Amino acid sequence: MEFNVPLAQWTKNRLLIQWIEEQIALCQPSSVHLCDGSAEEYDRIAHQMTAAGVLVPLKKRPASYWCHTNPDDVARVEESTFICSKHAEDAGPQNHWRDPAEMKKKLLSLFARCMRGRTMYVIPYCMGPLASSYSRVGVEITDSPYVVLNMKIMTRMGQVALDHLGDQPFIPGLHSVGHPLSKGEKDTLWPCNPKERVIAHFPEEKSIYSFGSGYGGNALLGKKCLALRIASVLGKNEGWLAEHMMILGLTHPAGQKIYIAAAFPSACGKTNLAMLTPTLPGWKVECVGDDIAWMHIGDDGRLYAINPEAGFFGVAPGTSMKTNPNAMRTIEHDTLFTNTALTPDKDVWWEGIGSPPPAHLTSWLGVMWDPASRKPAAHPNSRFTVSAKQCPIASPAMEDPCGVPIAAILFGGRRNRVMPLVLESFSWNHGVMLGASLTSETTAAAKGKTGELRHDPFAMLPFCGYNMGDYFSHWLAMGRRLQKAHAPRIYSVNWFRTGDDGKFLWPGFGDNVRVLKWIFERVTDRCEAGLSPIGHLPMMGSIDLSNLNIPIEPLFELHQKEWMNEVQELQRFFESFGSRFPKALMDELHQLEQRINRWQDD
Ligand code: GTP
Ligand code: SPV
Ligand code: MN
């Protein structure tokens, strides 16, 4: 076997050496590349992929590349994602469960000789700042050079991760595109194997196996697989939280700063909120993270969050100088673009970029785009991969090993009706119910129909590695441990209410700072709120609407009938967790129901 460096020289970690040797014997690659995470390594692989025609260098953006995928490999595939706990009840009704022994058997046959004719890359990576005791090291073995480039941007990868690991155990992740090459066979631009796709997690042994897809959360194992599905199990066992949340710092014009975490389902606005450019003068937003938060209770009893990632894997469509200028500046150089459109002068384009499509555009399918086709030129789930350091408003706290103290937690989804623009919970437990109640329209971030309303509690439906009934109990338990004075306040927000014409009622993006301002004033005890059956609402005039000419009332319209239906539907959903659903949360729902019933009499 040909190695770029001798294995024993690369690491002294016995467990790691043994695991790598076993995977080589199983997958039988033609060579092995042990990653060091250097810029030279990144450039070398990018050049090889360019020579092979997989990457197209961009003329307008230094050190940036465009690529497009197989049309059957464009998003996460939830129906092929499995939690393989010993007992099915531990995976819970919201997960696809497989018996671990049976799944192992299937995986062994899938992975056997699956890397023939390919290079096996070994990627050690650290999730979380290198200096943080909260960080975790994973090692991903993959036959996809695209994965190597993405992992370099998204994580602290290579020698630094090996140094952090030392001789300790790590979280192993085995990944293959599932497309071995026979002698002389020419590779395709985007090898994958959609018929045999499996993304399997073993929460008890803390391992990950992913086969058949090269895209996003299916293949970049540090992200959803480790930092959410496996980490959620670690968090439950060890008393912390692994969440699908962005983290931002918000500074008042007078200088006081708070940190906010927000859970929105995939493609529902985390990246945009995390990089917000305030439309209110004097306010400042800094980005700590755009997708994942690991939250621990600090010695002072407050909840502290770190962002385990080092980069953004952000949705391209809709990103423009108007909606998200900070993202646009972030991706001016050193960025990978996947499944956007490509302009004839070698730049990227997507729907909602803020300029009309140029002539002779290459679509995400790699062919000349036909505007008359009425199909988008960029895939709706096309993405950019870029280092968080390039963000003009990147917070220095991104590297803080202790994380940032969270003052408020937001839950939000795409709801065209029912949910008001913003709502404050009465208590921690009521807030946990708001999280558990999160319902949102499906988006292109996962395979399947879009625009369908589904329950996505805590925006974690596809990402919780164990029974969500237990997950709700864990959140309640965290609330008991957080001293009341220190517990973050919990809010529900909704940027996506529509009017009768189907258009969004709220301008969103930079104007979301108006809602953040109210939250700031609430958590710093600067303003009173009004009482409603569903929670505290802003008083008339307390959402700052200066320089914004829209009616605010429709954003807070509540209809008793709609809310009775909402409660009934939530009751049905909560009951689907059976005895694992915490009674305290069902009590919260019943109290809500009573308040709504009484509302009629008021
Ligand atoms: P994941 O990376 O999939 O977890 O998504 P995300 O939650 O980070 O979503 P992102 O911020 O990338 O937004 C997804 C889509 O929603 C983009 O097309 C945005 O333009 C759009 N969007 C984000 N914020 C707003 C908003 O405030 N209002 C409206 N109308 N659209 C928004
Ligand atoms: C999501 O789907 O929530 C994402 C993109 O952040 S992926 O990495 O593909 O999961
Ligand atoms: Mn996400």
XYZ file of C-alpha atoms and ligand atoms in Angstrom:
645
model
C 0.000 0.000 0.000
C 1.272 3.430 -0.981
C 1.151 6.081 1.773
C 2.058 9.790 1.413
C 3.780 9.519 4.813
C 4.441 6.427 6.929
C 1.497 5.817 9.258
C 3.697 5.348 12.329
C 5.357 8.680 11.654
C 2.037 10.486 11.181
C 0.516 9.369 14.486
C 1.521 7.496 17.615
C -2.111 6.971 18.623
C -2.453 3.160 18.758
C -6.243 3.141 18.490
C -6.035 5.350 15.438
C -3.342 3.266 13.751
C -5.311 0.086 14.333
C -8.574 1.613 13.087
C -6.929 2.953 9.909
C -5.317 -0.429 9.184
C -8.664 -2.181 9.574
C -10.398 0.241 7.195
C -7.643 -0.181 4.605
C -8.120 -3.950 4.754
C -11.888 -3.509 4.407
C -12.065 -0.813 1.716
C -8.913 -1.737 -0.254
C -8.013 1.661 -1.673
C -5.152 1.947 -4.166
C -3.337 4.494 -1.988
C -3.652 6.270 1.345
C -3.290 9.987 2.021
C -2.887 10.945 5.680
C -3.968 14.598 5.915
C -1.843 17.245 7.623
C -4.340 20.073 7.086
C -1.788 22.410 5.479
C -2.586 25.036 2.850
C -0.224 23.201 0.462
C -2.212 20.011 0.873
C -5.457 21.871 0.149
C -3.988 23.507 -2.963
C -2.519 20.244 -4.245
C -5.843 18.422 -3.960
C -7.731 21.376 -5.487
C -5.307 21.390 -8.438
C -5.720 17.648 -8.959
C -9.517 18.066 -8.936
C -9.219 20.990 -11.364
C -7.083 18.894 -13.729
C -9.715 16.154 -13.544
C -12.415 18.688 -14.472
C -14.260 18.334 -11.164
C -13.500 21.861 -9.955
C -13.697 24.971 -12.120
C -11.492 27.818 -10.830
C -13.380 31.128 -10.629
C -11.896 34.166 -12.371
C -13.541 36.835 -10.201
C -12.881 35.211 -6.843
C -9.305 34.328 -5.907
C -8.663 30.732 -4.792
C -12.306 29.824 -5.322
C -13.898 26.966 -7.215
C -17.228 25.897 -8.636
C -18.431 22.326 -8.889
C -21.697 20.559 -9.471
C -22.938 17.210 -8.243
C -24.800 14.232 -9.563
C -28.473 15.362 -9.767
C -29.375 12.526 -7.384
C -26.951 13.777 -4.727
C -27.991 17.311 -3.817
C -29.141 17.311 -0.179
C -29.387 15.348 3.047
C -31.369 12.133 2.735
C -33.347 11.619 5.906
C -34.961 8.365 4.759
C -31.460 6.809 4.513
C -30.258 8.165 7.865
C -30.321 5.668 10.733
C -29.781 5.562 14.472
C -28.553 2.082 15.409
C -29.026 1.937 19.162
C -29.388 -1.441 20.866
C -33.047 -0.785 21.615
C -35.417 0.810 19.098
C -37.069 2.878 21.853
C -33.743 4.630 22.465
C -33.751 5.940 18.879
C -37.327 7.078 19.356
C -40.254 7.402 16.981
C -38.705 10.379 15.164
C -35.665 8.412 13.960
C -35.218 5.538 11.538
C -33.866 2.713 13.675
C -31.869 -0.325 12.637
C -30.564 -3.182 14.749
C -26.838 -2.469 15.250
C -25.699 -6.022 14.445
C -27.760 -6.163 11.268
C -26.655 -2.715 10.174
C -22.989 -3.608 10.815
C -23.400 -6.665 8.630
C -24.887 -4.588 5.829
C -22.185 -1.931 6.192
C -19.381 -4.482 6.086
C -20.671 -5.773 2.779
C -21.190 -2.250 1.382
C -17.722 -1.049 2.399
C -15.896 -4.220 1.333
C -13.513 -3.209 -1.487
C -15.540 0.008 -2.010
C -12.430 2.196 -2.484
C -10.780 0.126 -5.204
C -9.012 2.382 -7.682
C -9.300 5.367 -5.339
C -7.224 7.202 -2.759
C -8.300 6.840 0.849
C -7.943 10.115 2.748
C -7.645 10.120 6.534
C -8.894 13.378 8.072
C -8.381 14.047 11.788
C -10.508 17.026 12.806
C -11.366 18.919 15.943
C -14.897 20.195 16.565
C -14.577 23.277 18.753
C -11.660 25.632 19.490
C -8.343 23.779 19.852
C -7.858 25.158 23.345
C -11.320 24.162 24.565
C -12.000 21.290 26.926
C -15.452 21.081 25.319
C -13.970 20.204 21.902
C -14.130 16.690 20.451
C -11.881 15.021 17.937
C -13.233 12.915 15.127
C -11.388 11.135 12.356
C -13.073 10.793 8.990
C -11.846 8.278 6.456
C -13.152 9.100 2.991
C -12.499 8.403 -0.684
C -13.780 11.859 -1.666
C -11.198 14.643 -2.191
C -14.169 17.070 -2.204
C -14.842 16.029 1.389
C -11.203 16.728 2.307
C -11.409 20.304 0.986
C -14.704 20.949 2.756
C -13.482 19.468 6.049
C -10.384 21.672 5.865
C -12.643 24.743 5.696
C -15.343 23.566 8.110
C -13.174 22.177 10.927
C -9.783 22.506 12.601
C -8.260 19.748 10.519
C -4.985 17.804 10.248
C -1.929 18.015 12.503
C -3.621 20.446 14.916
C -6.377 17.908 15.539
C -3.856 15.070 15.996
C -1.998 17.217 18.533
C -5.250 17.928 20.384
C -6.119 14.215 20.342
C -2.830 12.858 21.670
C -3.272 9.202 22.583
C -6.946 9.582 23.492
C -9.928 7.877 21.820
C -11.631 9.674 18.917
C -15.002 9.466 17.156
C -14.482 7.394 14.014
C -16.396 8.109 10.811
C -16.028 5.955 7.717
C -17.250 7.526 4.485
C -17.286 6.350 0.894
C -19.000 7.650 -2.208
C -19.639 3.958 -2.906
C -18.290 3.901 -6.420
C -15.159 1.731 -6.752
C -13.219 1.978 -10.005
C -12.185 -1.115 -11.873
C -8.866 -1.140 -13.755
C -8.879 1.449 -16.526
C -12.393 2.670 -15.670
C -12.813 6.413 -16.135
C -14.187 8.214 -13.090
C -17.323 10.365 -13.301
C -17.268 14.019 -12.214
C -19.345 13.284 -9.104
C -19.125 9.621 -8.140
C -21.862 8.482 -5.770
C -24.245 5.591 -5.276
C -27.801 6.836 -4.607
C -29.272 3.312 -4.669
C -27.164 2.147 -1.739
C -27.118 5.286 0.385
C -26.792 4.757 4.145
C -25.847 7.238 6.859
C -25.642 5.174 10.045
C -24.895 6.233 13.609
C -24.028 3.940 16.506
C -24.772 6.060 19.579
C -23.524 3.472 22.080
C -20.115 2.921 20.474
C -20.080 6.517 19.135
C -19.252 5.764 15.532
C -20.469 6.937 12.127
C -20.672 5.176 8.754
C -21.759 6.972 5.586
C -22.043 5.339 2.181
C -23.186 6.444 -1.255
C -23.430 10.251 -0.982
C -20.772 12.957 -1.309
C -22.962 15.912 -0.370
C -23.127 18.168 2.676
C -24.422 16.703 5.894
C -24.339 13.196 4.414
C -20.591 13.293 3.815
C -18.993 16.006 5.982
C -19.251 13.834 9.060
C -18.125 16.454 11.582
C -21.268 18.486 11.052
C -24.655 16.797 11.472
C -23.353 13.283 12.243
C -20.790 14.111 14.943
C -21.615 17.616 16.152
C -25.358 16.930 16.376
C -26.406 13.257 16.302
C -23.496 11.770 18.273
C -22.898 14.932 20.343
C -26.566 15.073 21.375
C -26.087 11.631 22.959
C -22.864 12.764 24.669
C -24.671 15.878 25.882
C -27.532 13.865 27.320
C -25.114 11.544 29.143
C -22.771 14.311 30.322
C -25.239 17.113 31.076
C -24.877 19.553 28.177
C -26.681 20.446 24.948
C -25.738 19.937 21.283
C -28.107 22.076 19.225
C -28.943 23.121 15.663
C -28.452 26.790 16.579
C -26.671 29.878 15.332
C -24.971 32.126 17.904
C -24.654 35.915 17.662
C -23.430 38.792 19.780
C -25.744 41.831 19.927
C -24.403 45.170 21.128
C -26.652 48.047 22.200
C -25.754 51.536 20.886
C -24.675 52.369 24.468
C -22.248 49.427 24.500
C -23.873 46.601 26.472
C -23.523 43.237 24.746
C -25.581 40.066 24.985
C -25.356 36.737 23.169
C -28.313 35.033 21.542
C -28.707 31.473 20.246
C -31.391 30.568 17.710
C -32.687 27.242 16.426
C -34.395 27.367 13.034
C -34.843 24.288 10.836
C -32.602 23.783 7.802
C -32.778 26.665 5.318
C -34.944 28.762 7.648
C -32.598 31.650 8.372
C -29.805 30.818 10.866
C -26.935 31.960 8.626
C -28.773 35.134 7.687
C -29.566 35.988 11.300
C -26.011 35.213 12.438
C -24.600 37.700 9.882
C -27.312 40.329 10.196
C -26.592 43.928 9.155
C -28.813 46.011 11.475
C -31.151 48.547 9.882
C -31.362 50.350 13.230
C -28.503 52.812 13.750
C -25.965 52.087 16.488
C -26.755 48.395 16.913
C -24.030 45.861 16.197
C -24.205 42.146 15.435
C -21.236 39.763 15.562
C -21.295 36.205 14.281
C -20.153 33.413 16.608
C -21.696 30.528 14.650
C -24.286 29.893 11.955
C -25.451 26.293 12.392
C -24.467 24.445 15.563
C -24.080 25.334 19.246
C -22.701 23.196 22.065
C -23.916 24.602 25.351
C -22.592 23.901 28.845
C -23.490 25.281 32.243
C -20.542 27.353 33.476
C -19.205 27.658 37.019
C -21.271 30.831 37.432
C -24.479 28.926 36.649
C -24.969 30.521 33.227
C -25.347 28.718 29.905
C -22.254 29.050 27.677
C -22.173 28.238 23.959
C -19.323 27.328 21.640
C -19.543 26.919 17.883
C -17.936 23.540 17.129
C -17.397 24.477 13.481
C -14.758 26.644 11.814
C -16.620 27.480 8.610
C -19.973 28.013 6.964
C -21.748 25.602 4.615
C -24.350 28.165 3.661
C -27.377 28.259 1.373
C -26.509 30.315 -1.748
C -29.929 31.185 -3.254
C -31.403 34.324 -1.744
C -27.977 35.601 -0.633
C -27.366 39.125 -1.981
C -25.813 42.461 -1.041
C -29.294 43.484 0.044
C -30.233 40.450 2.157
C -26.829 39.449 3.516
C -23.921 41.744 2.593
C -21.683 40.115 5.230
C -22.087 36.705 3.596
C -21.414 38.254 0.177
C -18.150 39.743 1.478
C -17.242 36.487 3.198
C -17.404 34.570 -0.092
C -15.344 36.975 -2.222
C -12.328 34.636 -2.119
C -11.181 31.194 -0.911
C -14.660 29.717 -1.288
C -16.056 26.487 -2.719
C -19.384 26.732 -4.512
C -21.453 23.607 -5.065
C -24.462 23.446 -7.416
C -24.777 27.183 -8.048
C -24.904 28.339 -11.671
C -21.681 29.365 -13.470
C -21.409 32.504 -15.613
C -19.546 32.539 -18.953
C -16.839 34.744 -17.390
C -16.356 32.156 -14.656
C -18.201 33.612 -11.718
C -21.094 32.131 -9.785
C -24.772 33.121 -10.021
C -27.938 32.094 -8.213
C -31.570 33.066 -7.911
C -31.828 36.044 -5.569
C -28.178 37.145 -5.951
C -29.477 40.605 -6.807
C -28.636 40.786 -10.514
C -30.457 39.347 -13.540
C -29.077 36.104 -14.953
C -26.380 36.794 -17.542
C -26.676 35.229 -20.982
C -25.116 31.812 -21.560
C -25.307 30.709 -17.962
C -24.250 27.159 -17.115
C -26.860 25.667 -14.785
C -26.075 23.559 -11.710
C -26.564 20.546 -13.999
C -23.451 21.586 -15.930
C -25.311 22.403 -19.144
C -26.384 25.653 -20.804
C -29.316 27.044 -18.826
C -32.550 27.679 -20.693
C -34.392 30.602 -19.040
C -37.587 29.444 -20.751
C -37.373 26.125 -18.894
C -38.676 27.913 -15.761
C -36.285 25.736 -13.778
C -33.815 27.442 -11.455
C -30.254 27.851 -12.754
C -28.833 27.209 -9.282
C -30.091 24.259 -7.251
C -32.277 25.555 -4.363
C -29.893 23.759 -1.967
C -26.716 25.028 -3.672
C -24.173 26.072 -1.081
C -20.935 27.913 -0.385
C -18.219 26.498 1.857
C -16.057 29.182 3.442
C -13.923 29.787 6.516
C -15.724 31.655 9.302
C -12.595 33.810 9.668
C -13.463 35.522 6.384
C -16.718 36.900 7.753
C -16.338 40.682 8.258
C -18.365 40.458 11.470
C -16.783 37.238 12.795
C -16.724 37.481 16.573
C -13.342 37.021 18.282
C -15.358 34.914 20.763
C -15.471 32.203 18.083
C -12.114 31.072 19.454
C -13.029 31.455 23.125
C -12.501 28.035 24.736
C -15.226 28.763 27.321
C -17.789 30.007 24.827
C -20.197 32.915 25.215
C -22.933 33.347 27.865
C -26.375 32.989 26.288
C -29.033 35.497 27.393
C -31.834 34.442 25.052
C -32.762 31.377 23.009
C -34.965 31.743 19.925
C -37.011 29.090 18.150
C -38.405 29.838 14.730
C -39.744 28.179 11.630
C -41.489 28.924 8.382
C -45.124 29.449 9.358
C -47.283 31.411 6.933
C -49.952 31.748 9.657
C -50.582 31.149 13.374
C -47.185 32.026 14.899
C -46.658 35.741 15.640
C -43.523 37.673 14.731
C -42.200 37.223 18.270
C -43.403 35.710 21.509
C -41.722 35.378 24.919
C -42.254 32.297 27.053
C -43.580 32.561 30.606
C -40.918 30.245 32.020
C -38.143 27.804 31.086
C -40.616 24.914 30.882
C -43.006 26.935 28.749
C -40.023 27.814 26.549
C -39.125 24.135 26.236
C -42.683 23.585 25.055
C -42.209 26.333 22.451
C -39.122 24.452 21.226
C -40.962 21.137 21.207
C -43.832 22.800 19.290
C -41.635 24.081 16.480
C -43.374 23.336 13.190
C -42.039 24.463 9.836
C -42.405 24.060 6.098
C -39.920 21.597 4.600
C -37.119 23.071 2.479
C -34.663 21.949 -0.203
C -32.002 21.214 2.445
C -33.343 17.651 2.641
C -34.492 15.341 -0.146
C -38.276 15.257 -0.523
C -41.192 17.601 -1.095
C -40.717 21.216 -0.049
C -43.274 23.554 1.503
C -44.997 20.888 3.595
C -45.674 21.726 7.225
C -44.033 19.261 9.610
C -43.133 19.071 13.269
C -39.453 19.863 13.709
C -39.007 20.162 17.488
C -36.035 22.367 18.414
C -35.113 22.242 14.665
C -33.554 18.915 15.696
C -35.954 16.400 14.129
C -33.334 15.087 11.667
C -30.420 15.546 14.082
C -31.282 14.154 17.516
C -29.369 10.900 18.021
C -31.776 9.498 20.613
C -35.429 9.392 21.622
C -36.792 12.920 21.457
C -39.037 12.255 24.440
C -35.833 11.871 26.475
C -34.406 14.925 24.729
C -37.312 17.065 26.001
C -36.715 15.687 29.520
C -33.034 16.589 29.186
C -33.969 20.190 28.337
C -36.262 20.320 31.383
C -33.438 18.938 33.537
C -31.017 21.557 32.190
C -33.544 24.214 33.205
C -33.594 22.872 36.755
C -29.788 23.030 36.876
C -29.637 26.581 35.520
C -30.313 28.874 38.418
C -33.452 30.802 37.625
C -31.683 34.142 37.592
C -29.213 32.824 35.011
C -31.423 30.791 32.689
C -31.717 32.325 29.220
C -35.186 33.572 28.335
C -36.843 31.641 25.545
C -38.605 33.159 22.525
C -40.462 32.042 19.448
C -39.992 34.079 16.267
C -41.499 33.854 12.802
C -40.133 35.860 9.870
C -42.338 34.032 7.383
C -45.957 35.064 7.963
C -47.707 35.870 4.701
C -50.616 38.101 3.746
C -53.595 37.219 1.566
C -51.433 37.886 -1.490
C -49.004 35.162 -0.351
C -46.213 37.700 0.189
C -44.140 37.881 3.376
C -45.567 40.448 5.795
C -42.213 41.077 7.470
C -39.173 42.407 5.562
C -36.840 40.059 7.453
C -33.020 40.016 7.161
C -31.483 43.290 8.493
C -34.862 44.357 9.829
C -34.904 41.343 12.135
C -32.731 43.509 14.398
C -35.987 45.244 15.376
C -37.091 41.991 17.008
C -33.622 41.437 18.504
C -33.801 44.945 19.983
C -37.056 44.084 21.766
C -35.520 40.850 23.058
C -32.474 42.805 24.258
C -34.735 45.219 26.098
C -36.666 42.355 27.665
C -33.661 40.391 28.918
C -32.044 43.545 30.295
C -35.308 44.529 32.014
C -35.737 47.679 29.981
C -39.351 47.118 28.894
C -42.674 45.654 29.921
C -44.482 43.073 27.846
C -48.146 42.371 27.302
C -49.900 39.219 28.378
C -51.584 36.851 25.927
C -52.806 33.254 26.213
C -49.775 32.035 24.238
C -47.054 34.057 25.972
C -45.711 37.573 26.492
C -46.114 39.786 23.435
C -44.590 43.210 22.728
C -46.758 46.117 23.859
C -48.070 48.468 21.229
C -45.134 50.561 20.012
C -42.368 48.557 21.642
C -41.117 47.025 18.388
C -39.014 49.811 16.859
C -40.518 50.502 13.418
C -38.582 53.685 12.662
C -37.992 54.127 8.926
C -40.135 51.117 8.204
C -43.544 51.645 6.728
C -45.483 48.448 7.349
C -48.527 47.611 9.462
C -47.418 45.573 12.480
C -50.835 44.263 13.577
C -51.125 41.449 10.988
C -47.838 40.012 12.302
C -49.387 39.517 15.721
C -52.908 38.505 14.734
C -54.064 35.544 16.801
C -57.125 33.463 15.994
C -58.574 31.326 18.717
C -59.770 28.639 16.295
C -56.319 28.328 14.731
C -54.741 28.009 18.147
C -57.239 25.353 19.236
C -56.250 23.356 16.156
C -52.589 23.997 16.900
C -52.966 22.645 20.437
C -54.855 19.570 19.225
C -52.193 18.821 16.647
C -49.431 19.304 19.238
C -51.213 16.974 21.654
C -51.327 14.285 18.950
C -47.652 14.836 18.183
C -46.541 14.837 21.817
C -48.520 11.630 22.453
C -46.601 9.907 19.655
C -43.642 9.732 22.088
C -45.705 7.619 24.473
C -44.414 7.217 28.011
C -41.088 8.842 27.072
C -42.818 12.217 26.750
C -42.297 14.227 29.955
C -45.440 14.881 31.943
C -44.316 18.404 32.840
C -44.405 19.326 29.160
C -47.835 17.820 28.606
C -48.977 19.882 31.601
C -47.609 22.978 29.850
C -49.673 22.112 26.788
C -52.808 21.621 28.870
C -52.264 24.963 30.563
C -51.956 26.544 27.136
C -55.153 24.807 26.088
C -56.968 26.174 29.127
C -55.726 29.696 28.475
C -56.913 29.444 24.881
C -60.330 28.123 25.914
C -60.719 30.858 28.496
C -59.723 33.424 25.905
C -63.166 32.913 24.299
C -64.806 34.112 27.488
C -62.675 37.218 27.864
P -29.090 25.485 7.071
O -27.695 25.821 6.667
O -29.778 24.586 6.081
O -29.206 24.930 8.447
O -29.979 26.816 6.930
P -30.066 28.221 7.700
O -31.043 28.113 8.819
O -28.729 28.757 8.004
O -30.803 29.136 6.583
P -30.268 30.411 5.796
O -29.962 31.567 6.688
O -29.203 29.973 4.876
O -31.578 30.817 4.963
C -32.186 29.965 4.055
C -33.074 30.740 3.113
O -34.011 31.530 3.833
C -32.300 31.687 2.215
O -32.792 31.603 0.904
C -32.580 33.038 2.809
O -32.541 34.061 1.847
C -33.967 32.874 3.427
N -34.122 33.764 4.599
C -33.263 33.880 5.635
N -33.657 34.819 6.517
C -34.815 35.309 6.039
C -35.730 36.320 6.494
O -35.546 36.961 7.529
N -36.845 36.545 5.725
C -37.067 35.849 4.571
N -38.166 36.126 3.889
N -36.221 34.906 4.105
C -35.119 34.637 4.824
C -28.830 21.552 7.117
O -29.445 20.829 6.300
O -29.338 21.884 8.214
C -27.495 22.081 6.783
C -26.865 21.626 5.543
O -26.945 22.845 7.550
S -26.138 20.055 5.686
O -24.753 20.226 6.089
O -26.202 19.425 4.359
O -26.842 19.262 6.661
Mn -28.156 23.228 9.398
